[in-house]
Coordinates of C-alpha atoms in Angstrom, one line a residue:
Chain A
G91 CA 138.8 -92.1 195.5
E92 CA 142.0 -90.2 195.4
N93 CA 144.6 -91.0 198.1
V94 CA 147.5 -88.8 199.2
E95 CA 150.6 -90.0 201.0
Q96 CA 153.0 -87.3 202.6
H97 CA 156.4 -87.9 203.9
P98 CA 158.2 -87.3 206.1
S99 CA 155.8 -86.5 209.1
T100 CA 158.3 -84.2 210.8
L101 CA 161.3 -82.9 209.2
S102 CA 164.0 -81.0 211.3
V103 CA 166.5 -78.8 209.7
Q104 CA 169.3 -76.2 210.2
E105 CA 168.8 -72.6 209.3
G106 CA 170.1 -72.5 206.0
D107 CA 169.7 -76.1 205.1
S108 CA 167.1 -77.3 202.4
A109 CA 164.0 -79.2 202.9
V110 CA 162.3 -81.5 200.8
I111 CA 158.5 -82.6 201.2
K112 CA 157.2 -85.5 199.1
C113 CA 153.4 -86.5 198.3
T114 CA 152.2 -89.2 196.3
Y115 CA 148.8 -89.5 194.8
S116 CA 146.6 -92.0 193.2
D117 CA 144.1 -90.9 190.9
S118 CA 145.8 -90.0 187.7
A119 CA 143.1 -87.4 186.8
S120 CA 144.4 -85.4 189.4
N121 CA 145.5 -82.2 187.8
Y122 CA 146.0 -79.5 190.5
F123 CA 148.7 -79.8 193.3
P124 CA 148.3 -76.8 196.0
W125 CA 150.8 -76.6 199.0
Y126 CA 149.5 -75.2 202.1
K127 CA 151.6 -73.7 205.1
Q128 CA 149.6 -73.5 208.5
E129 CA 151.4 -71.9 211.4
L130 CA 150.5 -72.7 215.0
G131 CA 147.0 -71.6 215.9
K132 CA 146.7 -70.1 212.3
R133 CA 144.7 -70.7 209.1
P134 CA 146.3 -72.4 206.0
Q135 CA 147.9 -70.5 203.5
L136 CA 148.5 -71.5 199.9
I137 CA 152.3 -71.0 199.2
I138 CA 152.8 -72.5 196.0
D139 CA 150.8 -74.6 193.6
I140 CA 151.1 -76.5 190.5
R141 CA 148.9 -78.2 187.2
S142 CA 149.5 -80.9 185.4
N143 CA 150.7 -79.5 182.5
V144 CA 153.8 -77.8 184.2
G145 CA 157.0 -79.9 185.8
E146 CA 158.5 -77.3 188.0
K147 CA 157.5 -74.0 189.5
K148 CA 159.6 -71.6 191.7
D149 CA 158.7 -68.6 193.9
Q150 CA 161.9 -67.3 195.4
R151 CA 162.9 -69.8 198.1
I152 CA 160.1 -72.2 197.3
A153 CA 159.9 -74.6 194.4
V154 CA 157.3 -77.8 193.5
T155 CA 157.9 -80.2 190.9
L156 CA 155.6 -82.8 189.5
N157 CA 156.1 -86.1 188.1
K158 CA 152.8 -87.3 186.8
T159 CA 154.3 -90.7 185.5
A160 CA 155.3 -91.5 189.0
K161 CA 152.5 -89.6 190.4
H162 CA 154.5 -88.0 192.9
F163 CA 155.2 -84.1 193.7
S164 CA 157.8 -82.4 196.0
L165 CA 157.7 -79.1 197.8
H166 CA 161.4 -77.8 197.8
I167 CA 162.3 -74.9 200.4
T168 CA 166.0 -73.5 200.1
E169 CA 167.8 -71.6 202.5
T170 CA 165.5 -72.3 205.4
Q171 CA 164.9 -69.7 208.1
P172 CA 163.0 -70.1 211.6
E173 CA 160.1 -68.5 210.4
D174 CA 159.4 -71.4 208.0
S175 CA 158.6 -73.3 210.9
A176 CA 155.1 -74.6 210.4
V177 CA 152.9 -77.6 209.0
Y178 CA 152.7 -78.0 205.7
F179 CA 150.3 -79.9 203.8
C180 CA 150.2 -81.3 199.8
A181 CA 147.0 -81.8 198.3
A182 CA 145.5 -83.3 194.9
S183 CA 142.4 -82.8 193.1
E184 CA 141.0 -83.0 189.6
T185 CA 139.3 -79.7 188.4
G186 CA 137.8 -80.9 185.5
G187 CA 134.7 -82.3 187.0
S188 CA 134.2 -82.8 190.6
Y189 CA 136.6 -80.9 192.7
I190 CA 137.2 -82.9 195.7
P191 CA 140.5 -82.1 197.5
T192 CA 142.4 -84.7 199.2
F193 CA 145.1 -83.7 201.4
G194 CA 148.2 -85.4 202.9
R195 CA 148.3 -85.9 206.4
G196 CA 151.1 -83.0 206.8
T197 CA 154.8 -82.4 207.2
S198 CA 156.0 -80.7 210.6
L199 CA 158.9 -78.8 209.7
I200 CA 161.1 -77.4 212.5
V201 CA 163.9 -75.1 211.6
H202 CA 166.5 -74.9 214.2
P203 CA 168.3 -71.3 214.6
Chain B
K209 CA 140.3 -56.6 200.9
A210 CA 139.0 -57.9 203.7
G211 CA 139.8 -61.4 204.2
V212 CA 137.6 -64.8 204.9
T213 CA 135.7 -64.4 208.1
Q214 CA 134.2 -67.0 210.2
T215 CA 131.5 -66.6 213.1
P216 CA 131.7 -68.2 215.9
R217 CA 135.5 -68.5 216.5
Y218 CA 134.7 -71.1 219.3
L219 CA 131.8 -73.4 220.3
I220 CA 131.2 -75.8 222.7
K221 CA 128.1 -77.9 222.4
T222 CA 127.0 -81.0 224.1
R223 CA 126.0 -84.6 222.1
G224 CA 123.0 -84.2 220.4
Q225 CA 122.6 -80.8 219.6
Q226 CA 123.0 -79.1 216.6
V227 CA 125.2 -76.2 215.3
T228 CA 125.3 -73.9 212.5
L229 CA 128.7 -72.4 211.5
S230 CA 129.1 -69.0 209.3
C231 CA 131.5 -67.9 206.9
S232 CA 131.6 -64.8 204.7
P233 CA 133.9 -65.0 201.9
I234 CA 136.2 -62.5 200.1
S235 CA 134.2 -59.9 198.3
G236 CA 133.9 -61.0 194.6
H237 CA 134.7 -65.0 195.1
R238 CA 131.6 -67.0 194.9
S239 CA 133.0 -70.4 195.7
V240 CA 133.3 -71.4 199.2
S241 CA 134.3 -74.8 200.4
W242 CA 134.4 -76.4 204.1
Y243 CA 136.8 -78.7 205.9
Q244 CA 137.0 -80.3 208.7
Q245 CA 140.5 -80.6 210.6
T246 CA 141.4 -82.9 213.3
P247 CA 144.5 -84.4 214.5
G248 CA 143.3 -87.7 213.8
Q249 CA 142.1 -87.4 210.6
G250 CA 144.2 -84.1 209.1
L251 CA 142.1 -82.1 206.5
Q252 CA 139.1 -83.4 205.1
F253 CA 136.8 -81.7 202.5
L254 CA 133.2 -81.3 203.6
F255 CA 131.6 -79.6 200.7
E256 CA 131.6 -76.7 198.0
Y257 CA 129.2 -74.2 197.2
F258 CA 129.1 -72.2 194.2
S259 CA 126.5 -69.5 193.2
E260 CA 124.1 -70.9 196.0
T261 CA 124.3 -74.4 194.6
Q262 CA 126.4 -77.8 196.3
R263 CA 128.6 -78.9 193.5
N264 CA 130.9 -81.2 195.5
K265 CA 130.4 -83.1 198.5
G266 CA 132.7 -84.9 200.5
N267 CA 132.6 -88.3 202.4
F268 CA 130.4 -87.2 205.0
P269 CA 127.2 -88.5 206.8
G270 CA 124.1 -86.5 205.9
R271 CA 124.2 -84.9 209.4
F272 CA 126.7 -82.5 207.9
S273 CA 124.8 -79.9 205.4
G274 CA 125.4 -76.3 204.2
R275 CA 123.6 -73.8 202.1
Q276 CA 125.0 -70.5 200.1
F277 CA 123.1 -67.2 200.0
S278 CA 122.9 -64.9 197.0
N279 CA 125.6 -62.8 198.5
S280 CA 128.0 -65.9 198.5
R281 CA 127.8 -66.1 202.4
S282 CA 127.7 -69.8 203.6
E283 CA 126.7 -71.6 206.5
M284 CA 127.3 -75.2 207.6
N285 CA 125.0 -77.2 209.8
V286 CA 125.7 -80.2 212.0
S287 CA 122.6 -82.1 213.4
T288 CA 122.7 -84.6 216.4
L289 CA 126.2 -83.9 217.3
E290 CA 128.8 -86.5 218.2
L291 CA 131.9 -86.6 220.5
G292 CA 133.8 -87.2 217.1
D293 CA 132.5 -83.9 215.6
S294 CA 135.2 -81.9 217.6
A295 CA 137.2 -80.5 215.5
L296 CA 138.6 -77.1 213.9
Y297 CA 136.0 -76.2 211.0
L298 CA 137.4 -74.3 208.1
C299 CA 136.1 -72.4 205.3
A300 CA 137.8 -71.0 202.3
S301 CA 136.9 -68.9 199.1
S302 CA 137.9 -68.3 195.7
L303 CA 137.2 -66.7 192.5
A304 CA 136.1 -70.5 191.3
F305 CA 136.7 -74.1 192.5
D306 CA 140.1 -74.2 191.0
Y307 CA 141.5 -71.1 191.5
E308 CA 143.4 -70.3 194.8
Q309 CA 141.7 -70.8 197.6
Y310 CA 141.6 -68.1 200.9
F311 CA 141.0 -69.9 204.2
G312 CA 139.4 -68.2 206.9
P313 CA 140.5 -68.5 210.7
G314 CA 138.1 -71.5 211.5
T315 CA 135.6 -72.2 214.2
R316 CA 136.8 -74.6 216.9
L317 CA 133.9 -76.7 218.0
T318 CA 134.1 -78.8 221.0
V319 CA 131.4 -81.4 221.8
T320 CA 131.1 -82.7 225.1

């Protein structure tokens, strides 16, 4: 089955800095890669996703890049703000047949004011 | 539009009992997925239902089961509860399985 590794497990940055979280996946059939943000005590929320026919996608301060050859994808947050502090999860799945998303273990991002 | 709702929000059960959790998806969403979230194992996929049919299933024992009704509401059942079943159970709905998923607030299950 699919295996998703996520690094780092904890990331501490100063407000205004950039943050990068990386995930690697093992199944070359995976073609859908969402990122979720989960604030303490709240539900996960999709913040950005990318499909395998695209190499990069941006949404304001958030971007995701995908390298299919190397089987890794990354989340980039620029100009971080204290409200970006949360746990971020990546996931990988194959949507053509059975959709069984596999999640990374999460990255706790702490943005210091 | 109302978001995904889950009931109950908190539940305490003892080992050996069974439990049923409920999820009401966003209106118009036909796909409902269930997840288990624990500090040790993270987020794990349980199963996904679409139009009352279970289409996909994660790697969980048969004690975990579910169903979906014609109005897309879904229930998840866990029989013969074990201490290790203590977790936050999340459901998520989407238009179809590969569309954006919207999560509910979760049901916090504690097994004593």
